[in-house]
Amino acid sequence: SPVGRGPEVPFRSEAYRISAVARGKELRLTLSALDPAAATPPQDIVFRFGMSGSFRLCPAAELPRHAHLRFLTRESPPRALCFVDPRRFGSWRLGDAWQPERGPCVVSEYQAFRGNVLENLDDRAFDKPICEVLLNQKYFNGIGNYLRAEILYRLKIPPFEKARTVLEAVKDQEQERRKKDPSLTLSKKVKLRQENPDLLELCHTVPMEVIMAEKQLFDPEHSDNYAAFKNWLQCYLVPGMSSLRDRSGRTIWFQGEPGPMAPKGQRPRKTPRKKSPQPKADPEAPTPKVTPRALKQQRRAAAKPPKSEEEEEEKEEEADRPGKGRARRRRKATAAPALPEPEVPLSVRRSRRISARRGRGAAPAV
């Protein structure tokens, strides 16, 4: 796309295959020519999706808006496989390398992911609240904002409990399991974990629930499917749940107490429950008069519609970036000190008091 921010892809071939491998929040595409005699070498592209990135297959004559990268077919009429990203938080880069700071994937590399967390609990990263550590892609590659809320909610873990405290309990529980019966078969171990999963197991199984149901849950073209995804959610954006901003500016939804490391100066906000339907107006009731002031308020409300959930999430994503404007916002928020009032001379104050007394009495004779 002329407005795409990603690098130009140098691969050119009359007939080629696209294969894909996912790891955490990244996806690697490999373009390889079908003709073995072709001199075109394979090309790898690694994608990050941000909040709104996705792939869509559509007629080439009807490209969706924000289709920043297109792979065209040779059929008639041709179609295009498009990387669509309305908010442009996503990106792609050339080459096959995953981001080096990302740990093992919670879905495809579960055992390595589990070991990476439990073997590094002395890292200072685990001094933070568990809700913030779950977004650390060095240890929880693939966990995002809605997944952390769902995982903590299912285990009834306060989001602002210290991460090391939570994960050391997981480590102790694992050691106890091994001591009790080291001869347990793999199937029995799996059954026990399904009946009583720990935090790291839910970091694997909860994303798997979404992946298994993605065809029904994540088709933005069909609102019914998005409604199915909202029904799947138990905590995130659910009416009646509480929310707080963490130190990265992201909102965490939870139920109950926030935990001992909750940010000071904030009070949990309750997600409003759905309002009951309003009773129908009586057709014989007199129509209330609308004052000019009420009309002005209605116009202002129409000009400023309420912010959608997506806009709130966009704010959170911006807050998660390294912000240039944070210091600027702090400067704006710091009010200028009030200037001291000039001191009035004693003689002026006396004359003012005398004038005030005379003003309360009768007017002087002329």
Short mmCIF file of C-alpha atoms in Angstrom, two decimals:
data_model
loop_
_atom_site.label_atom_id
_atom_site.label_comp_id
_atom_site.label_asym_id
_atom_site.label_seq_id
_atom_site.Cartn_x
_atom_site.Cartn_y
_atom_site.Cartn_z
CA SER A 1 0.00 0.00 0.00
CA PRO A 2 1.29 3.54 -0.71
CA VAL A 3 0.51 4.52 2.88
CA GLY A 4 1.89 1.35 4.49
CA ARG A 5 4.65 1.93 7.04
CA GLY A 6 6.35 -1.45 6.71
CA PRO A 7 9.35 -2.20 4.48
CA GLU A 8 8.93 -3.09 0.81
CA VAL A 9 8.93 -6.86 0.22
CA PRO A 10 11.49 -7.63 -2.55
CA PHE A 11 10.05 -11.09 -3.36
CA ARG A 12 8.67 -11.50 -6.92
CA SER A 13 7.40 -14.76 -8.43
CA GLU A 14 4.74 -15.84 -10.93
CA ALA A 15 3.68 -18.78 -8.75
CA TYR A 16 4.55 -19.22 -5.08
CA ARG A 17 3.37 -20.77 -1.84
CA ILE A 18 2.77 -19.01 1.48
CA SER A 19 3.30 -20.99 4.67
CA ALA A 20 2.95 -19.68 8.22
CA VAL A 21 4.26 -20.39 11.73
CA ALA A 22 3.06 -18.59 14.87
CA ARG A 23 4.98 -17.93 18.08
CA GLY A 24 3.36 -15.94 20.85
CA LYS A 25 2.22 -12.61 19.43
CA GLU A 26 4.23 -12.97 16.22
CA LEU A 27 3.52 -14.71 12.91
CA ARG A 28 6.16 -15.65 10.34
CA LEU A 29 5.19 -16.05 6.68
CA THR A 30 7.53 -17.82 4.26
CA LEU A 31 7.12 -17.09 0.53
CA SER A 32 8.68 -19.80 -1.68
CA ALA A 33 8.55 -20.12 -5.48
CA LEU A 34 6.79 -23.23 -6.82
CA ASP A 35 9.25 -23.62 -9.69
CA PRO A 36 12.39 -25.35 -8.27
CA ALA A 37 14.45 -23.93 -11.14
CA ALA A 38 13.50 -20.35 -10.26
CA ALA A 39 16.35 -18.18 -9.09
CA THR A 40 14.11 -16.42 -6.54
CA PRO A 41 15.18 -17.37 -2.99
CA PRO A 42 12.50 -17.82 -0.30
CA GLN A 43 11.47 -14.70 1.62
CA ASP A 44 10.48 -14.63 5.31
CA ILE A 45 8.33 -11.89 6.83
CA VAL A 46 7.56 -11.64 10.58
CA PHE A 47 4.33 -9.85 11.58
CA ARG A 48 3.10 -8.28 14.78
CA PHE A 49 -0.63 -7.59 14.84
CA GLY A 50 -0.97 -4.86 17.45
CA MET A 51 -4.62 -4.48 18.45
CA SER A 52 -6.40 -4.49 15.12
CA GLY A 53 -4.16 -6.33 12.64
CA SER A 54 -5.55 -9.34 10.75
CA PHE A 55 -5.37 -11.18 7.44
CA ARG A 56 -8.34 -11.14 5.06
CA LEU A 57 -8.90 -12.91 1.74
CA CYS A 58 -11.11 -10.86 -0.60
CA PRO A 59 -11.64 -10.02 -4.29
CA ALA A 60 -8.75 -7.90 -5.61
CA ALA A 61 -11.28 -5.38 -6.97
CA GLU A 62 -12.77 -4.89 -3.50
CA LEU A 63 -9.78 -4.30 -1.27
CA PRO A 64 -10.70 -3.37 2.32
CA ARG A 65 -9.55 -0.09 3.76
CA HIS A 66 -6.16 -0.16 5.51
CA ALA A 67 -4.94 -3.19 3.49
CA HIS A 68 -1.27 -2.36 3.93
CA LEU A 69 0.23 -5.47 2.31
CA ARG A 70 -1.38 -7.57 -0.47
CA PHE A 71 -0.59 -10.99 -1.95
CA LEU A 72 -2.41 -11.47 -5.28
CA THR A 73 -3.69 -14.72 -6.80
CA ARG A 74 -3.59 -15.56 -10.52
CA GLU A 75 -7.14 -16.86 -10.73
CA SER A 76 -9.86 -15.02 -12.62
CA PRO A 77 -11.11 -12.80 -11.12
CA PRO A 78 -8.04 -12.43 -8.86
CA ARG A 79 -8.24 -12.31 -5.10
CA ALA A 80 -5.92 -10.71 -2.56
CA LEU A 81 -4.69 -11.95 0.79
CA CYS A 82 -4.38 -8.66 2.72
CA PHE A 83 -2.74 -7.64 5.97
CA VAL A 84 -5.37 -5.22 7.29
CA ASP A 85 -4.54 -2.92 10.20
CA PRO A 86 -6.89 0.07 10.73
CA ARG A 87 -5.02 1.50 13.75
CA ARG A 88 -1.51 0.76 12.44
CA PHE A 89 -0.24 -0.65 15.72
CA GLY A 90 0.85 -3.75 13.79
CA SER A 91 4.06 -4.08 11.80
CA TRP A 92 6.17 -6.44 9.69
CA ARG A 93 9.87 -6.88 9.11
CA LEU A 94 11.93 -8.92 6.68
CA GLY A 95 13.81 -12.04 7.80
CA ASP A 96 12.99 -15.15 9.82
CA ALA A 97 14.19 -13.98 13.26
CA TRP A 98 11.71 -13.71 16.12
CA GLN A 99 12.12 -10.76 18.45
CA PRO A 100 15.03 -11.72 20.73
CA GLU A 101 13.46 -10.33 23.91
CA ARG A 102 10.43 -12.62 23.64
CA GLY A 103 10.37 -15.87 25.62
CA PRO A 104 8.91 -19.26 24.64
CA CYS A 105 5.32 -19.23 23.35
CA VAL A 106 2.61 -20.04 25.92
CA VAL A 107 0.75 -22.12 23.31
CA SER A 108 3.28 -23.91 21.09
CA GLU A 109 6.21 -24.14 23.57
CA TYR A 110 4.38 -24.77 26.83
CA GLN A 111 7.02 -26.81 28.69
CA ALA A 112 9.80 -24.37 27.73
CA PHE A 113 7.55 -21.45 28.74
CA ARG A 114 6.82 -23.05 32.12
CA GLY A 115 10.48 -23.76 32.81
CA ASN A 116 11.52 -20.25 31.73
CA VAL A 117 9.23 -18.73 34.38
CA LEU A 118 9.89 -21.09 37.30
CA GLU A 119 13.67 -21.11 36.80
CA ASN A 120 13.96 -17.30 36.82
CA LEU A 121 11.84 -16.28 39.82
CA ASP A 122 14.82 -14.40 41.28
CA ASP A 123 14.58 -11.91 38.38
CA ARG A 124 13.62 -8.40 39.52
CA ALA A 125 10.78 -8.49 36.97
CA PHE A 126 8.81 -10.65 39.45
CA ASP A 127 8.91 -7.90 42.10
CA LYS A 128 5.97 -6.30 40.28
CA PRO A 129 2.25 -7.12 40.60
CA ILE A 130 1.19 -10.32 38.84
CA CYS A 131 -1.13 -8.40 36.46
CA GLU A 132 1.84 -6.38 35.14
CA VAL A 133 4.19 -9.38 34.90
CA LEU A 134 1.64 -11.28 32.79
CA LEU A 135 2.18 -8.67 30.06
CA ASN A 136 5.97 -9.14 30.14
CA GLN A 137 6.63 -10.92 26.83
CA LYS A 138 10.05 -12.10 28.01
CA TYR A 139 8.22 -14.59 30.22
CA PHE A 140 4.58 -14.63 29.02
CA ASN A 141 4.89 -14.45 25.23
CA GLY A 142 1.34 -14.39 23.89
CA ILE A 143 -0.58 -13.12 26.92
CA GLY A 144 -2.38 -9.82 26.38
CA ASN A 145 -4.74 -7.58 28.29
CA TYR A 146 -7.97 -9.56 28.03
CA LEU A 147 -6.22 -12.91 28.62
CA ARG A 148 -4.56 -11.75 31.86
CA ALA A 149 -7.93 -10.63 33.23
CA GLU A 150 -9.58 -13.95 32.36
CA ILE A 151 -6.74 -16.06 33.82
CA LEU A 152 -6.56 -14.20 37.15
CA TYR A 153 -10.35 -14.14 37.46
CA ARG A 154 -10.66 -17.93 37.07
CA LEU A 155 -8.10 -18.51 39.82
CA LYS A 156 -9.47 -15.74 42.07
CA ILE A 157 -5.99 -14.16 42.28
CA PRO A 158 -5.97 -10.43 43.14
CA PRO A 159 -4.33 -8.63 40.19
CA PHE A 160 -2.02 -6.58 42.40
CA GLU A 161 -0.62 -9.51 44.39
CA LYS A 162 3.18 -9.75 44.13
CA ALA A 163 4.10 -11.95 41.15
CA ARG A 164 6.86 -13.84 42.97
CA THR A 165 4.47 -14.75 45.79
CA VAL A 166 1.96 -16.23 43.32
CA LEU A 167 4.53 -18.12 41.23
CA GLU A 168 6.52 -19.49 44.18
CA ALA A 169 3.27 -21.08 45.34
CA VAL A 170 2.95 -22.67 41.87
CA LYS A 171 6.51 -23.99 42.13
CA ASP A 172 5.88 -25.44 45.61
CA GLN A 173 2.67 -27.08 44.40
CA GLU A 174 4.52 -28.71 41.50
CA GLN A 175 7.19 -30.11 43.83
CA GLU A 176 4.54 -31.52 46.16
CA ARG A 177 2.87 -33.30 43.25
CA ARG A 178 6.14 -35.01 42.33
CA LYS A 179 6.82 -36.08 45.94
CA LYS A 180 3.36 -37.56 46.46
CA ASP A 181 3.45 -40.00 43.57
CA PRO A 182 6.46 -39.92 41.23
CA SER A 183 5.09 -42.94 39.33
CA LEU A 184 2.02 -41.10 37.96
CA THR A 185 1.44 -41.69 34.26
CA LEU A 186 1.26 -38.76 31.87
CA SER A 187 -2.51 -39.19 31.40
CA LYS A 188 -3.09 -39.07 35.17
CA LYS A 189 -0.91 -35.96 35.47
CA VAL A 190 -2.92 -34.28 32.72
CA LYS A 191 -6.19 -35.23 34.44
CA LEU A 192 -5.00 -33.82 37.79
CA ARG A 193 -3.93 -30.56 36.16
CA GLN A 194 -7.25 -30.23 34.34
CA GLU A 195 -9.12 -30.64 37.63
CA ASN A 196 -6.90 -28.20 39.54
CA PRO A 197 -4.95 -26.00 37.08
CA ASP A 198 -2.36 -23.50 38.24
CA LEU A 199 -1.59 -20.07 36.80
CA LEU A 200 0.93 -21.29 34.21
CA GLU A 201 -1.42 -24.02 32.98
CA LEU A 202 -4.20 -21.50 32.46
CA CYS A 203 -1.74 -19.32 30.52
CA HIS A 204 -1.73 -22.23 28.06
CA THR A 205 -5.33 -23.52 28.16
CA VAL A 206 -7.21 -20.20 28.09
CA PRO A 207 -5.53 -19.01 24.83
CA MET A 208 -6.16 -22.50 23.43
CA GLU A 209 -9.90 -22.05 24.08
CA VAL A 210 -9.83 -18.92 21.94
CA ILE A 211 -7.76 -20.55 19.19
CA MET A 212 -10.08 -23.56 18.98
CA ALA A 213 -13.12 -21.31 18.65
CA GLU A 214 -11.55 -18.52 16.56
CA LYS A 215 -13.75 -19.12 13.51
CA GLN A 216 -16.84 -18.42 15.58
CA LEU A 217 -15.34 -15.73 17.81
CA PHE A 218 -13.10 -13.49 15.72
CA ASP A 219 -14.76 -12.64 12.44
CA PRO A 220 -15.16 -8.85 12.48
CA GLU A 221 -17.49 -9.02 9.47
CA HIS A 222 -20.21 -10.71 11.53
CA SER A 223 -21.49 -8.98 14.65
CA ASP A 224 -23.10 -12.22 15.88
CA ASN A 225 -19.65 -13.79 16.12
CA TYR A 226 -18.31 -10.85 18.09
CA ALA A 227 -21.29 -11.26 20.41
CA ALA A 228 -20.22 -14.89 20.89
CA PHE A 229 -16.75 -13.71 21.90
CA LYS A 230 -18.23 -11.23 24.39
CA ASN A 231 -20.30 -14.06 25.85
CA TRP A 232 -17.14 -16.15 26.24
CA LEU A 233 -15.53 -13.40 28.34
CA GLN A 234 -16.08 -13.86 32.08
CA CYS A 235 -14.25 -10.81 33.43
CA TYR A 236 -12.78 -8.47 30.78
CA LEU A 237 -15.22 -5.58 30.10
CA VAL A 238 -17.96 -7.60 31.81
CA PRO A 239 -20.61 -5.48 33.60
CA GLY A 240 -20.22 -5.55 37.37
CA MET A 241 -16.44 -6.07 37.34
CA SER A 242 -14.00 -3.55 38.82
CA SER A 243 -11.08 -1.97 37.00
CA LEU A 244 -7.86 -0.11 37.80
CA ARG A 245 -4.98 1.29 35.79
CA ASP A 246 -1.66 -0.44 36.36
CA ARG A 247 1.68 1.41 36.34
CA SER A 248 1.95 0.96 32.56
CA GLY A 249 -1.37 2.72 32.01
CA ARG A 250 -3.23 -0.46 31.01
CA THR A 251 -6.62 -1.24 32.53
CA ILE A 252 -7.02 -4.52 34.44
CA TRP A 253 -10.50 -5.90 35.13
CA PHE A 254 -11.06 -8.01 38.24
CA GLN A 255 -13.51 -9.02 40.94
CA GLY A 256 -13.02 -8.50 44.68
CA GLU A 257 -10.00 -6.90 46.32
CA PRO A 258 -7.23 -5.56 44.03
CA GLY A 259 -4.34 -6.77 46.22
CA PRO A 260 -1.59 -5.25 48.38
CA MET A 261 0.34 -3.64 45.51
CA ALA A 262 -2.63 -1.70 44.10
CA PRO A 263 -1.66 1.80 42.91
CA LYS A 264 -2.25 4.46 45.53
CA GLY A 265 -4.60 7.33 44.81
CA GLN A 266 -6.90 5.24 42.61
CA ARG A 267 -10.28 3.82 43.50
CA PRO A 268 -11.58 0.76 41.60
CA ARG A 269 -14.21 1.67 39.03
CA LYS A 270 -17.19 -0.60 38.54
CA THR A 271 -18.13 -1.51 34.99
CA PRO A 272 -21.78 -0.38 34.80
CA ARG A 273 -24.38 -3.08 34.48
CA LYS A 274 -26.79 -3.01 31.58
CA LYS A 275 -29.75 -0.74 32.23
CA SER A 276 -33.17 -2.33 32.31
CA PRO A 277 -35.38 -1.37 29.35
CA GLN A 278 -37.27 1.87 29.88
CA PRO A 279 -41.06 1.58 30.17
CA LYS A 280 -42.99 2.82 27.18
CA ALA A 281 -44.23 6.38 27.44
CA ASP A 282 -47.92 6.96 28.05
CA PRO A 283 -49.34 8.43 24.80
CA GLU A 284 -51.89 10.47 26.79
CA ALA A 285 -49.30 11.98 29.13
CA PRO A 286 -48.54 15.68 28.57
CA THR A 287 -45.37 16.39 26.61
CA PRO A 288 -42.74 18.02 28.87
CA LYS A 289 -41.56 21.45 27.87
CA VAL A 290 -38.00 21.68 26.56
CA THR A 291 -36.12 24.78 27.71
CA PRO A 292 -33.42 26.46 25.58
CA ARG A 293 -30.83 25.37 28.18
CA ALA A 294 -31.89 21.71 27.85
CA LEU A 295 -31.67 21.98 24.06
CA LYS A 296 -28.06 23.27 24.34
CA GLN A 297 -27.14 20.34 26.62
CA GLN A 298 -28.67 17.86 24.14
CA ARG A 299 -26.68 19.39 21.27
CA ARG A 300 -23.42 19.17 23.28
CA ALA A 301 -24.12 15.52 24.14
CA ALA A 302 -24.77 14.71 20.47
CA ALA A 303 -21.56 16.44 19.41
CA LYS A 304 -19.53 14.42 21.97
CA PRO A 305 -20.72 10.78 21.84
CA PRO A 306 -19.58 8.45 24.66
CA LYS A 307 -16.23 6.76 24.11
CA SER A 308 -16.43 3.20 22.86
CA GLU A 309 -14.58 0.26 24.39
CA GLU A 310 -12.27 0.24 21.35
CA GLU A 311 -11.28 3.87 21.95
CA GLU A 312 -10.52 3.06 25.57
CA GLU A 313 -8.35 0.13 24.46
CA GLU A 314 -6.57 2.36 21.95
CA LYS A 315 -5.68 4.71 24.80
CA GLU A 316 -4.30 1.75 26.73
CA GLU A 317 -2.20 0.62 23.79
CA GLU A 318 -0.79 4.13 23.46
CA ALA A 319 -0.03 4.15 27.18
CA ASP A 320 1.87 0.88 26.79
CA ARG A 321 4.25 2.48 24.28
CA PRO A 322 7.33 4.45 25.32
CA GLY A 323 5.68 7.85 25.56
CA LYS A 324 7.28 11.10 24.55
CA GLY A 325 4.34 13.06 25.87
CA ARG A 326 4.33 11.78 29.44
CA ALA A 327 6.62 14.51 30.76
CA ARG A 328 4.65 17.04 28.75
CA ARG A 329 1.39 15.81 30.29
CA ARG A 330 2.91 16.04 33.75
CA ARG A 331 3.98 19.61 33.07
CA LYS A 332 0.46 20.47 31.97
CA ALA A 333 -1.04 18.80 35.01
CA THR A 334 1.22 20.76 37.40
CA ALA A 335 -0.62 23.99 38.09
CA ALA A 336 1.33 27.25 38.28
CA PRO A 337 1.78 28.46 41.88
CA ALA A 338 -0.73 31.11 42.94
CA LEU A 339 0.71 34.62 43.02
CA PRO A 340 0.57 36.32 46.43
CA GLU A 341 -1.90 39.18 46.69
CA PRO A 342 -0.23 42.63 46.90
CA GLU A 343 -0.16 43.97 50.44
CA VAL A 344 -2.44 46.99 50.99
CA PRO A 345 -0.86 49.88 52.97
CA LEU A 346 -2.26 50.54 56.46
CA SER A 347 -3.42 54.09 55.64
CA VAL A 348 -5.45 52.84 52.66
CA ARG A 349 -7.12 50.13 54.77
CA ARG A 350 -8.11 52.72 57.44
CA SER A 351 -9.63 55.06 54.84
CA ARG A 352 -11.61 52.13 53.37
CA ARG A 353 -13.06 51.26 56.80
CA ILE A 354 -14.06 54.91 57.44
CA SER A 355 -15.73 55.11 54.01
CA ALA A 356 -17.63 51.91 54.68
CA ARG A 357 -18.98 53.24 58.00
CA ARG A 358 -20.11 56.47 56.40
CA GLY A 359 -21.83 54.53 53.62
CA ARG A 360 -23.97 52.64 56.17
CA GLY A 361 -25.21 55.91 57.73
CA ALA A 362 -27.39 58.68 56.31
CA ALA A 363 -26.22 60.67 53.36
CA PRO A 364 -24.32 63.82 54.42
CA ALA A 365 -26.07 67.17 54.09
CA VAL A 366 -25.06 69.24 51.10
#
